[in-house]
């Protein structure tokens, strides 16, 4: 399979119409049809079900579409890295970020790094910790900003921050009316909960409730913070997530869960067996992060950021 053929295939898979795909690729229809037939012959399988007006991907076609996107993305990334070798510190740094606090941490670093190296560009990809780590292992991102735990045998990580776990409630919920920024874990017993879908997270939440002799009542599991906010907004349940109150929402209230309080730790990780590029190494270095390349005049500290007390255990 040639990269050009994969690009043709992706266009056809997205348009599901040979004529429109050919127009998108600025080529005529017959050669494109021949390319797709040749690709099917090469792979020994049918990629499209052909109707009178449109195409439909077969299960094999859907698999190839996913793989083609990954292959083409990696090819583009490799080309960019080689183009950057001859011109000082430049090129594109590919970062994988989990939702929540991670984008704000990364934005802080990128702002300062851009002051130092204006030729560097960034490509950001957001998802759950498992999805981000999967892209890191496949080489689709250079570095990943994730929440602990992670596979320290195959990854090396640099601690970059912590935040407490919070309860996200609809403003209509009675618990939202309580005074102060905190709420005891016992107040959540018997409440329908929206929790992270990551297996290790759910196990940690069960252990957390067990400390007070209770069991969490899970209504919904989700890997998406926006889903959790939407459910809490409609008073479907109470979301238990890391503190991610930087996105204003007048319909929800966020309270730090205490008695006992738990935290989540964030790490910037890379693969141990990788030979990092100059760009990756420069961005990753400890002096850059711990020395706060936060001297950028654009950097702002939020007054509402919660300061964790000493001695809080990780969930």
PDB file of C-alpha atoms in Angstrom:
ATOM      1  CA  UNK A   1       0.000   0.000   0.000  1.00  0.00           C
ATOM      2  CA  UNK A   2       1.299   3.422  -0.948  1.00  0.00           C
ATOM      3  CA  UNK A   3       0.559   6.510   1.129  1.00  0.00           C
ATOM      4  CA  UNK A   4      -1.034   8.124  -1.921  1.00  0.00           C
ATOM      5  CA  UNK A   5      -3.464   5.212  -2.248  1.00  0.00           C
ATOM      6  CA  UNK A   6      -4.357   5.483   1.441  1.00  0.00           C
ATOM      7  CA  UNK A   7      -5.070   9.193   0.991  1.00  0.00           C
ATOM      8  CA  UNK A   8      -7.357   8.343  -1.922  1.00  0.00           C
ATOM      9  CA  UNK A   9      -9.085   5.694   0.178  1.00  0.00           C
ATOM     10  CA  UNK A  10      -9.641   8.090   3.113  1.00  0.00           C
ATOM     11  CA  UNK A  11     -11.234  10.639   0.772  1.00  0.00           C
ATOM     12  CA  UNK A  12     -13.610   8.016  -0.647  1.00  0.00           C
ATOM     13  CA  UNK A  13     -14.409   6.664   2.836  1.00  0.00           C
ATOM     14  CA  UNK A  14     -15.266  10.150   4.041  1.00  0.00           C
ATOM     15  CA  UNK A  15     -17.374  11.119   1.042  1.00  0.00           C
ATOM     16  CA  UNK A  16     -18.873   7.654   0.364  1.00  0.00           C
ATOM     17  CA  UNK A  17     -19.223   8.820  -3.211  1.00  0.00           C
ATOM     18  CA  UNK A  18     -16.605   8.373  -5.936  1.00  0.00           C
ATOM     19  CA  UNK A  19     -17.606  11.504  -7.849  1.00  0.00           C
ATOM     20  CA  UNK A  20     -17.417  13.804  -4.830  1.00  0.00           C
ATOM     21  CA  UNK A  21     -14.172  12.184  -3.644  1.00  0.00           C
ATOM     22  CA  UNK A  22     -12.621  12.655  -7.092  1.00  0.00           C
ATOM     23  CA  UNK A  23     -13.599  16.339  -7.035  1.00  0.00           C
ATOM     24  CA  UNK A  24     -12.091  16.697  -3.576  1.00  0.00           C
ATOM     25  CA  UNK A  25      -8.851  15.127  -4.832  1.00  0.00           C
ATOM     26  CA  UNK A  26      -8.829  17.144  -8.084  1.00  0.00           C
ATOM     27  CA  UNK A  27      -8.745  14.018 -10.235  1.00  0.00           C
ATOM     28  CA  UNK A  28     -11.116  12.254 -12.590  1.00  0.00           C
ATOM     29  CA  UNK A  29     -13.454   9.512 -11.451  1.00  0.00           C
ATOM     30  CA  UNK A  30     -12.215   6.449 -13.447  1.00  0.00           C
ATOM     31  CA  UNK A  31      -8.628   6.472 -12.089  1.00  0.00           C
ATOM     32  CA  UNK A  32      -9.958   6.823  -8.549  1.00  0.00           C
ATOM     33  CA  UNK A  33     -12.333   3.880  -9.032  1.00  0.00           C
ATOM     34  CA  UNK A  34      -9.452   1.827 -10.408  1.00  0.00           C
ATOM     35  CA  UNK A  35      -7.308   2.736  -7.382  1.00  0.00           C
ATOM     36  CA  UNK A  36     -10.029   1.489  -4.996  1.00  0.00           C
ATOM     37  CA  UNK A  37     -10.484  -1.762  -6.930  1.00  0.00           C
ATOM     38  CA  UNK A  38      -6.717  -2.278  -6.975  1.00  0.00           C
ATOM     39  CA  UNK A  39      -6.558  -1.698  -3.212  1.00  0.00           C
ATOM     40  CA  UNK A  40      -9.268  -4.298  -2.635  1.00  0.00           C
ATOM     41  CA  UNK A  41      -7.386  -6.780  -4.819  1.00  0.00           C
ATOM     42  CA  UNK A  42      -4.146  -6.084  -2.955  1.00  0.00           C
ATOM     43  CA  UNK A  43      -5.783  -6.689   0.426  1.00  0.00           C
ATOM     44  CA  UNK A  44      -7.933  -9.561  -0.813  1.00  0.00           C
ATOM     45  CA  UNK A  45     -11.121  -8.148   0.653  1.00  0.00           C
ATOM     46  CA  UNK A  46     -14.119  -5.932  -0.147  1.00  0.00           C
ATOM     47  CA  UNK A  47     -13.822  -2.446   1.322  1.00  0.00           C
ATOM     48  CA  UNK A  48     -17.042  -0.908  -0.006  1.00  0.00           C
ATOM     49  CA  UNK A  49     -20.601  -2.045  -0.642  1.00  0.00           C
ATOM     50  CA  UNK A  50     -21.518  -0.270  -3.860  1.00  0.00           C
ATOM     51  CA  UNK A  51     -25.041   1.122  -4.241  1.00  0.00           C
ATOM     52  CA  UNK A  52     -26.549   3.124  -7.093  1.00  0.00           C
ATOM     53  CA  UNK A  53     -25.939   6.524  -5.498  1.00  0.00           C
ATOM     54  CA  UNK A  54     -23.515   6.001  -2.655  1.00  0.00           C
ATOM     55  CA  UNK A  55     -21.044   3.609  -1.080  1.00  0.00           C
ATOM     56  CA  UNK A  56     -21.001   1.954   2.318  1.00  0.00           C
ATOM     57  CA  UNK A  57     -17.938   0.796   4.211  1.00  0.00           C
ATOM     58  CA  UNK A  58     -17.719  -2.900   5.020  1.00  0.00           C
ATOM     59  CA  UNK A  59     -16.318  -3.904   8.454  1.00  0.00           C
ATOM     60  CA  UNK A  60     -12.967  -4.424   6.687  1.00  0.00           C
ATOM     61  CA  UNK A  61     -13.277  -0.972   5.138  1.00  0.00           C
ATOM     62  CA  UNK A  62     -13.993   0.603   8.526  1.00  0.00           C
ATOM     63  CA  UNK A  63     -10.887  -1.081   9.974  1.00  0.00           C
ATOM     64  CA  UNK A  64      -8.727   0.163   7.119  1.00  0.00           C
ATOM     65  CA  UNK A  65     -10.164   3.674   7.495  1.00  0.00           C
ATOM     66  CA  UNK A  66      -9.105   3.818  11.158  1.00  0.00           C
ATOM     67  CA  UNK A  67      -5.655   2.429  10.387  1.00  0.00           C
ATOM     68  CA  UNK A  68      -5.201   4.704   7.373  1.00  0.00           C
ATOM     69  CA  UNK A  69      -5.864   7.798   9.479  1.00  0.00           C
ATOM     70  CA  UNK A  70      -3.227   6.665  11.983  1.00  0.00           C
ATOM     71  CA  UNK A  71      -0.686   5.797   9.278  1.00  0.00           C
ATOM     72  CA  UNK A  72      -1.133   9.091   7.441  1.00  0.00           C
ATOM     73  CA  UNK A  73      -0.933  11.076  10.669  1.00  0.00           C
ATOM     74  CA  UNK A  74       2.297   9.315  11.626  1.00  0.00           C
ATOM     75  CA  UNK A  75       3.716   9.849   8.118  1.00  0.00           C
ATOM     76  CA  UNK A  76       2.950  13.576   8.279  1.00  0.00           C
ATOM     77  CA  UNK A  77       4.495  13.792  11.734  1.00  0.00           C
ATOM     78  CA  UNK A  78       7.667  12.041  10.535  1.00  0.00           C
ATOM     79  CA  UNK A  79       7.963  14.347   7.537  1.00  0.00           C
ATOM     80  CA  UNK A  80       7.625  17.390   9.798  1.00  0.00           C
ATOM     81  CA  UNK A  81      10.353  16.098  12.115  1.00  0.00           C
ATOM     82  CA  UNK A  82      12.809  15.610   9.251  1.00  0.00           C
ATOM     83  CA  UNK A  83      12.036  19.032   7.823  1.00  0.00           C
ATOM     84  CA  UNK A  84      12.871  20.544  11.209  1.00  0.00           C
ATOM     85  CA  UNK A  85      16.309  18.908  11.487  1.00  0.00           C
ATOM     86  CA  UNK A  86      18.106  21.517   9.460  1.00  0.00           C
ATOM     87  CA  UNK A  87      16.784  24.766  10.884  1.00  0.00           C
ATOM     88  CA  UNK A  88      17.454  25.055  14.612  1.00  0.00           C
ATOM     89  CA  UNK A  89      14.703  24.381  17.136  1.00  0.00           C
ATOM     90  CA  UNK A  90      11.543  24.311  15.083  1.00  0.00           C
ATOM     91  CA  UNK A  91       8.974  21.819  13.906  1.00  0.00           C
ATOM     92  CA  UNK A  92       5.791  20.538  15.514  1.00  0.00           C
ATOM     93  CA  UNK A  93       5.469  19.068  19.001  1.00  0.00           C
ATOM     94  CA  UNK A  94       2.616  16.566  19.308  1.00  0.00           C
ATOM     95  CA  UNK A  95       0.992  16.555  22.741  1.00  0.00           C
ATOM     96  CA  UNK A  96      -1.713  14.226  24.061  1.00  0.00           C
ATOM     97  CA  UNK A  97      -3.819  15.738  26.841  1.00  0.00           C
ATOM     98  CA  UNK A  98      -6.517  14.379  29.098  1.00  0.00           C
ATOM     99  CA  UNK A  99      -9.493  16.583  29.789  1.00  0.00           C
ATOM    100  CA  UNK A 100      -9.828  18.770  32.845  1.00  0.00           C
ATOM    101  CA  UNK A 101      -6.778  20.548  34.226  1.00  0.00           C
ATOM    102  CA  UNK A 102      -4.319  19.218  31.656  1.00  0.00           C
ATOM    103  CA  UNK A 103      -5.115  21.721  28.856  1.00  0.00           C
ATOM    104  CA  UNK A 104      -4.581  24.612  31.268  1.00  0.00           C
ATOM    105  CA  UNK A 105      -1.213  23.259  32.397  1.00  0.00           C
ATOM    106  CA  UNK A 106      -0.158  22.712  28.795  1.00  0.00           C
ATOM    107  CA  UNK A 107      -1.343  26.183  27.773  1.00  0.00           C
ATOM    108  CA  UNK A 108       0.889  27.666  30.475  1.00  0.00           C
ATOM    109  CA  UNK A 109       3.947  25.831  29.128  1.00  0.00           C
ATOM    110  CA  UNK A 110       3.174  26.506  25.479  1.00  0.00           C
ATOM    111  CA  UNK A 111       2.822  30.233  26.109  1.00  0.00           C
ATOM    112  CA  UNK A 112       6.246  30.416  27.731  1.00  0.00           C
ATOM    113  CA  UNK A 113       7.889  27.989  25.299  1.00  0.00           C
ATOM    114  CA  UNK A 114       6.654  30.038  22.354  1.00  0.00           C
ATOM    115  CA  UNK A 115       8.392  33.095  23.805  1.00  0.00           C
ATOM    116  CA  UNK A 116      11.667  31.149  23.731  1.00  0.00           C
ATOM    117  CA  UNK A 117      11.170  29.273  20.454  1.00  0.00           C
ATOM    118  CA  UNK A 118       8.773  31.123  18.119  1.00  0.00           C
ATOM    119  CA  UNK A 119       9.319  28.680  15.232  1.00  0.00           C
ATOM    120  CA  UNK A 120       7.896  25.717  17.156  1.00  0.00           C
ATOM    121  CA  UNK A 121       4.315  24.707  16.424  1.00  0.00           C
ATOM    122  CA  UNK A 122       2.042  22.484  18.494  1.00  0.00           C
ATOM    123  CA  UNK A 123      -0.534  19.812  17.710  1.00  0.00           C
ATOM    124  CA  UNK A 124      -2.838  18.923  20.609  1.00  0.00           C
ATOM    125  CA  UNK A 125      -5.045  15.852  20.950  1.00  0.00           C
ATOM    126  CA  UNK A 126      -7.526  15.377  23.803  1.00  0.00           C
ATOM    127  CA  UNK A 127      -9.075  12.200  25.169  1.00  0.00           C
ATOM    128  CA  UNK A 128      -9.234   9.904  28.179  1.00  0.00           C
ATOM    129  CA  UNK A 129      -5.999   8.769  29.864  1.00  0.00           C
ATOM    130  CA  UNK A 130      -6.255   5.365  28.187  1.00  0.00           C
ATOM    131  CA  UNK A 131      -6.825   6.907  24.751  1.00  0.00           C
ATOM    132  CA  UNK A 132      -3.967   9.384  25.170  1.00  0.00           C
ATOM    133  CA  UNK A 133      -1.586   6.654  26.358  1.00  0.00           C
ATOM    134  CA  UNK A 134      -2.597   4.481  23.405  1.00  0.00           C
ATOM    135  CA  UNK A 135      -1.602   7.276  21.015  1.00  0.00           C
ATOM    136  CA  UNK A 136       1.689   7.723  22.879  1.00  0.00           C
ATOM    137  CA  UNK A 137       2.510   4.017  22.563  1.00  0.00           C
ATOM    138  CA  UNK A 138       1.726   4.140  18.840  1.00  0.00           C
ATOM    139  CA  UNK A 139       4.031   7.121  18.334  1.00  0.00           C
ATOM    140  CA  UNK A 140       1.215   9.473  17.329  1.00  0.00           C
ATOM    141  CA  UNK A 141       2.130  11.947  20.087  1.00  0.00           C
ATOM    142  CA  UNK A 142       5.555  12.861  21.469  1.00  0.00           C
ATOM    143  CA  UNK A 143       4.494  13.534  25.049  1.00  0.00           C
ATOM    144  CA  UNK A 144       1.337  12.891  27.030  1.00  0.00           C
ATOM    145  CA  UNK A 145      -0.067  14.818  29.976  1.00  0.00           C
ATOM    146  CA  UNK A 146      -2.063  12.249  31.932  1.00  0.00           C
ATOM    147  CA  UNK A 147      -3.353  11.469  35.393  1.00  0.00           C
ATOM    148  CA  UNK A 148      -1.670   8.829  37.536  1.00  0.00           C
ATOM    149  CA  UNK A 149      -1.408   5.887  37.625  1.00  0.00           C
ATOM    150  CA  UNK A 150       0.637   4.998  34.553  1.00  0.00           C
ATOM    151  CA  UNK A 151       2.928   2.174  33.420  1.00  0.00           C
ATOM    152  CA  UNK A 152       6.261   3.255  34.909  1.00  0.00           C
ATOM    153  CA  UNK A 153       7.990   0.201  33.431  1.00  0.00           C
ATOM    154  CA  UNK A 154       7.514   1.434  29.865  1.00  0.00           C
ATOM    155  CA  UNK A 155       7.009   5.159  30.469  1.00  0.00           C
ATOM    156  CA  UNK A 156       9.004   7.819  32.267  1.00  0.00           C
ATOM    157  CA  UNK A 157       7.086  10.647  33.863  1.00  0.00           C
ATOM    158  CA  UNK A 158       7.591  14.062  35.378  1.00  0.00           C
ATOM    159  CA  UNK A 159       5.198  15.209  38.113  1.00  0.00           C
ATOM    160  CA  UNK A 160       3.572  18.512  37.125  1.00  0.00           C
ATOM    161  CA  UNK A 161       0.725  19.143  39.543  1.00  0.00           C
ATOM    162  CA  UNK A 162      -2.203  17.938  41.629  1.00  0.00           C
ATOM    163  CA  UNK A 163      -5.818  18.823  42.264  1.00  0.00           C
ATOM    164  CA  UNK A 164      -8.605  17.598  44.546  1.00  0.00           C
ATOM    165  CA  UNK A 165     -11.561  15.440  43.607  1.00  0.00           C
ATOM    166  CA  UNK A 166     -14.809  17.356  43.607  1.00  0.00           C
ATOM    167  CA  UNK A 167     -18.548  16.828  43.546  1.00  0.00           C
ATOM    168  CA  UNK A 168     -20.221  18.638  40.652  1.00  0.00           C
ATOM    169  CA  UNK A 169     -23.853  19.380  41.468  1.00  0.00           C
ATOM    170  CA  UNK A 170     -26.791  21.093  39.857  1.00  0.00           C
ATOM    171  CA  UNK A 171     -27.538  24.427  41.537  1.00  0.00           C
ATOM    172  CA  UNK A 172     -30.985  22.987  42.250  1.00  0.00           C
ATOM    173  CA  UNK A 173     -29.548  20.139  44.336  1.00  0.00           C
ATOM    174  CA  UNK A 174     -29.938  20.633  48.122  1.00  0.00           C
ATOM    175  CA  UNK A 175     -26.236  19.853  48.699  1.00  0.00           C
ATOM    176  CA  UNK A 176     -25.318  22.747  46.420  1.00  0.00           C
ATOM    177  CA  UNK A 177     -26.817  25.126  48.983  1.00  0.00           C
ATOM    178  CA  UNK A 178     -24.423  24.118  51.775  1.00  0.00           C
ATOM    179  CA  UNK A 179     -21.952  26.757  52.888  1.00  0.00           C
ATOM    180  CA  UNK A 180     -18.248  26.620  52.144  1.00  0.00           C
ATOM    181  CA  UNK A 181     -16.147  25.153  49.324  1.00  0.00           C
ATOM    182  CA  UNK A 182     -16.138  21.569  50.702  1.00  0.00           C
ATOM    183  CA  UNK A 183     -18.599  18.738  51.195  1.00  0.00           C
ATOM    184  CA  UNK A 184     -18.028  15.537  53.247  1.00  0.00           C
ATOM    185  CA  UNK A 185     -17.861  12.258  51.368  1.00  0.00           C
ATOM    186  CA  UNK A 186     -20.611  10.895  53.627  1.00  0.00           C
ATOM    187  CA  UNK A 187     -23.049  13.382  52.082  1.00  0.00           C
ATOM    188  CA  UNK A 188     -22.702  11.526  48.763  1.00  0.00           C
ATOM    189  CA  UNK A 189     -23.719   8.133  50.165  1.00  0.00           C
ATOM    190  CA  UNK A 190     -26.973   7.016  48.561  1.00  0.00           C
ATOM    191  CA  UNK A 191     -26.764   9.686  45.853  1.00  0.00           C
ATOM    192  CA  UNK A 192     -26.759   8.705  42.135  1.00  0.00           C
ATOM    193  CA  UNK A 193     -23.193   9.300  40.975  1.00  0.00           C
ATOM    194  CA  UNK A 194     -21.576   9.998  37.597  1.00  0.00           C
ATOM    195  CA  UNK A 195     -18.033   8.638  37.757  1.00  0.00           C
ATOM    196  CA  UNK A 196     -15.012   8.247  35.434  1.00  0.00           C
ATOM    197  CA  UNK A 197     -15.170   5.103  33.305  1.00  0.00           C
ATOM    198  CA  UNK A 198     -11.491   4.226  33.758  1.00  0.00           C
ATOM    199  CA  UNK A 199     -11.424   0.920  35.670  1.00  0.00           C
ATOM    200  CA  UNK A 200      -8.707   2.035  38.103  1.00  0.00           C
ATOM    201  CA  UNK A 201     -10.716   5.169  38.907  1.00  0.00           C
ATOM    202  CA  UNK A 202     -13.888   3.259  39.779  1.00  0.00           C
ATOM    203  CA  UNK A 203     -11.897   0.877  41.959  1.00  0.00           C
ATOM    204  CA  UNK A 204     -10.319   3.864  43.709  1.00  0.00           C
ATOM    205  CA  UNK A 205     -13.710   5.466  44.329  1.00  0.00           C
ATOM    206  CA  UNK A 206     -15.007   2.207  45.854  1.00  0.00           C
ATOM    207  CA  UNK A 207     -11.994   2.089  48.192  1.00  0.00           C
ATOM    208  CA  UNK A 208     -12.603   5.734  49.079  1.00  0.00           C
ATOM    209  CA  UNK A 209     -16.203   5.059  50.121  1.00  0.00           C
ATOM    210  CA  UNK A 210     -15.109   1.907  51.956  1.00  0.00           C
ATOM    211  CA  UNK A 211     -13.003   4.135  54.244  1.00  0.00           C
ATOM    212  CA  UNK A 212     -16.276   5.466  55.679  1.00  0.00           C
ATOM    213  CA  UNK A 213     -18.017   2.082  55.559  1.00  0.00           C
ATOM    214  CA  UNK A 214     -20.136   2.831  52.490  1.00  0.00           C
ATOM    215  CA  UNK A 215     -20.546   1.866  48.838  1.00  0.00           C
ATOM    216  CA  UNK A 216     -20.906   4.337  45.943  1.00  0.00           C
ATOM    217  CA  UNK A 217     -24.142   4.238  43.951  1.00  0.00           C
ATOM    218  CA  UNK A 218     -23.019   4.574  40.337  1.00  0.00           C
ATOM    219  CA  UNK A 219     -25.625   5.926  37.915  1.00  0.00           C
ATOM    220  CA  UNK A 220     -23.341   6.431  34.931  1.00  0.00           C
ATOM    221  CA  UNK A 221     -19.720   5.941  33.904  1.00  0.00           C
ATOM    222  CA  UNK A 222     -18.160   8.304  31.371  1.00  0.00           C
ATOM    223  CA  UNK A 223     -14.677   9.218  30.169  1.00  0.00           C
ATOM    224  CA  UNK A 224     -15.837  12.659  29.061  1.00  0.00           C
ATOM    225  CA  UNK A 225     -15.864  15.575  31.474  1.00  0.00           C
ATOM    226  CA  UNK A 226     -18.396  17.439  29.313  1.00  0.00           C
ATOM    227  CA  UNK A 227     -20.820  14.510  29.617  1.00  0.00           C
ATOM    228  CA  UNK A 228     -20.461  14.627  33.395  1.00  0.00           C
ATOM    229  CA  UNK A 229     -21.160  18.367  33.474  1.00  0.00           C
ATOM    230  CA  UNK A 230     -24.233  17.937  31.255  1.00  0.00           C
ATOM    231  CA  UNK A 231     -25.667  15.220  33.507  1.00  0.00           C
ATOM    232  CA  UNK A 232     -25.036  17.241  36.661  1.00  0.00           C
ATOM    233  CA  UNK A 233     -26.484  20.341  35.027  1.00  0.00           C
ATOM    234  CA  UNK A 234     -29.775  18.486  34.490  1.00  0.00           C
ATOM    235  CA  UNK A 235     -29.693  17.184  38.084  1.00  0.00           C
ATOM    236  CA  UNK A 236     -29.504  13.579  36.867  1.00  0.00           C
ATOM    237  CA  UNK A 237     -26.847  12.870  39.476  1.00  0.00           C
ATOM    238  CA  UNK A 238     -23.692  14.129  41.156  1.00  0.00           C
ATOM    239  CA  UNK A 239     -20.444  13.877  39.229  1.00  0.00           C
ATOM    240  CA  UNK A 240     -17.241  12.850  40.989  1.00  0.00           C
ATOM    241  CA  UNK A 241     -14.343  14.145  38.923  1.00  0.00           C
ATOM    242  CA  UNK A 242     -11.032  15.951  39.426  1.00  0.00           C
ATOM    243  CA  UNK A 243     -11.488  19.668  39.960  1.00  0.00           C
ATOM    244  CA  UNK A 244     -12.137  21.109  36.522  1.00  0.00           C
ATOM    245  CA  UNK A 245     -14.028  24.262  37.317  1.00  0.00           C
ATOM    246  CA  UNK A 246     -12.056  26.479  34.953  1.00  0.00           C
ATOM    247  CA  UNK A 247     -14.897  26.320  32.426  1.00  0.00           C
ATOM    248  CA  UNK A 248     -17.629  28.576  33.867  1.00  0.00           C
ATOM    249  CA  UNK A 249     -21.107  27.083  34.047  1.00  0.00           C
ATOM    250  CA  UNK A 250     -23.760  29.006  35.993  1.00  0.00           C
ATOM    251  CA  UNK A 251     -25.968  25.897  36.283  1.00  0.00           C
ATOM    252  CA  UNK A 252     -23.565  23.774  38.355  1.00  0.00           C
ATOM    253  CA  UNK A 253     -21.684  24.080  41.633  1.00  0.00           C
ATOM    254  CA  UNK A 254     -18.355  22.389  42.351  1.00  0.00           C
ATOM    255  CA  UNK A 255     -17.404  21.443  45.909  1.00  0.00           C
ATOM    256  CA  UNK A 256     -14.210  19.743  47.072  1.00  0.00           C
ATOM    257  CA  UNK A 257     -14.952  16.347  48.593  1.00  0.00           C
ATOM    258  CA  UNK A 258     -13.476  16.107  52.113  1.00  0.00           C
ATOM    259  CA  UNK A 259     -13.481  13.865  55.177  1.00  0.00           C
ATOM    260  CA  UNK A 260     -11.421  12.246  53.740  1.00  0.00           C
ATOM    261  CA  UNK A 261     -10.095  14.407  50.921  1.00  0.00           C
ATOM    262  CA  UNK A 262      -8.377  12.797  47.920  1.00  0.00           C
ATOM    263  CA  UNK A 263      -6.198  14.188  45.159  1.00  0.00           C
ATOM    264  CA  UNK A 264      -5.187  13.317  41.615  1.00  0.00           C
ATOM    265  CA  UNK A 265      -1.596  13.722  40.378  1.00  0.00           C
ATOM    266  CA  UNK A 266      -0.673  14.776  36.856  1.00  0.00           C
ATOM    267  CA  UNK A 267       2.422  13.637  34.958  1.00  0.00           C
ATOM    268  CA  UNK A 268       4.029  14.546  31.666  1.00  0.00           C
ATOM    269  CA  UNK A 269       5.149  11.186  30.268  1.00  0.00           C
ATOM    270  CA  UNK A 270       7.093   9.783  27.344  1.00  0.00           C
ATOM    271  CA  UNK A 271       8.118   6.289  26.262  1.00  0.00           C
ATOM    272  CA  UNK A 272      11.245   4.945  27.974  1.00  0.00           C
ATOM    273  CA  UNK A 273      12.583   3.272  24.838  1.00  0.00           C
ATOM    274  CA  UNK A 274      12.237   6.418  22.717  1.00  0.00           C
ATOM    275  CA  UNK A 275      15.207   8.438  21.613  1.00  0.00           C
ATOM    276  CA  UNK A 276      13.667  11.892  22.037  1.00  0.00           C
ATOM    277  CA  UNK A 277      14.088  14.571  19.414  1.00  0.00           C
ATOM    278  CA  UNK A 278      15.799  17.808  20.373  1.00  0.00           C
ATOM    279  CA  UNK A 279      12.415  19.512  20.438  1.00  0.00           C
ATOM    280  CA  UNK A 280      10.820  16.898  22.708  1.00  0.00           C
ATOM    281  CA  UNK A 281      13.809  16.884  25.022  1.00  0.00           C
ATOM    282  CA  UNK A 282      13.867  20.668  25.302  1.00  0.00           C
ATOM    283  CA  UNK A 283      10.164  20.812  26.161  1.00  0.00           C
ATOM    284  CA  UNK A 284      10.402  17.954  28.636  1.00  0.00           C
ATOM    285  CA  UNK A 285      13.451  19.032  30.618  1.00  0.00           C
ATOM    286  CA  UNK A 286      12.938  19.399  34.341  1.00  0.00           C
ATOM    287  CA  UNK A 287      14.450  22.883  34.515  1.00  0.00           C
ATOM    288  CA  UNK A 288      11.875  24.135  32.049  1.00  0.00           C
ATOM    289  CA  UNK A 289       8.894  22.836  34.002  1.00  0.00           C
ATOM    290  CA  UNK A 290      10.054  23.213  37.585  1.00  0.00           C
ATOM    291  CA  UNK A 291      11.741  26.530  36.890  1.00  0.00           C
ATOM    292  CA  UNK A 292       8.391  27.847  35.613  1.00  0.00           C
ATOM    293  CA  UNK A 293       8.786  28.882  32.071  1.00  0.00           C
ATOM    294  CA  UNK A 294       5.833  30.842  33.332  1.00  0.00           C
ATOM    295  CA  UNK A 295       7.747  34.053  32.878  1.00  0.00           C
ATOM    296  CA  UNK A 296       5.540  34.649  29.852  1.00  0.00           C
ATOM    297  CA  UNK A 297       3.671  37.917  30.330  1.00  0.00           C
ATOM    298  CA  UNK A 298       0.569  36.127  29.062  1.00  0.00           C
ATOM    299  CA  UNK A 299       0.489  33.735  32.024  1.00  0.00           C
ATOM    300  CA  UNK A 300      -2.375  34.288  34.440  1.00  0.00           C
ATOM    301  CA  UNK A 301      -3.127  32.677  37.808  1.00  0.00           C
ATOM    302  CA  UNK A 302      -6.765  32.043  38.655  1.00  0.00           C
ATOM    303  CA  UNK A 303      -7.832  33.307  42.066  1.00  0.00           C
ATOM    304  CA  UNK A 304     -10.276  30.413  42.439  1.00  0.00           C
ATOM    305  CA  UNK A 305      -7.607  27.710  42.250  1.00  0.00           C
ATOM    306  CA  UNK A 306      -7.941  25.445  45.290  1.00  0.00           C
ATOM    307  CA  UNK A 307      -4.810  24.925  47.384  1.00  0.00           C
ATOM    308  CA  UNK A 308      -4.484  21.336  48.596  1.00  0.00           C
ATOM    309  CA  UNK A 309      -3.506  20.901  52.264  1.00  0.00           C
ATOM    310  CA  UNK A 310      -0.540  18.717  53.143  1.00  0.00           C
ATOM    311  CA  UNK A 311      -0.982  14.987  53.634  1.00  0.00           C
ATOM    312  CA  UNK A 312      -3.799  14.381  51.130  1.00  0.00           C
ATOM    313  CA  UNK A 313      -3.667  10.849  49.694  1.00  0.00           C
ATOM    314  CA  UNK A 314      -3.889  10.081  45.991  1.00  0.00           C
ATOM    315  CA  UNK A 315      -7.041   8.317  44.845  1.00  0.00           C
TER     316      UNK A 315
END
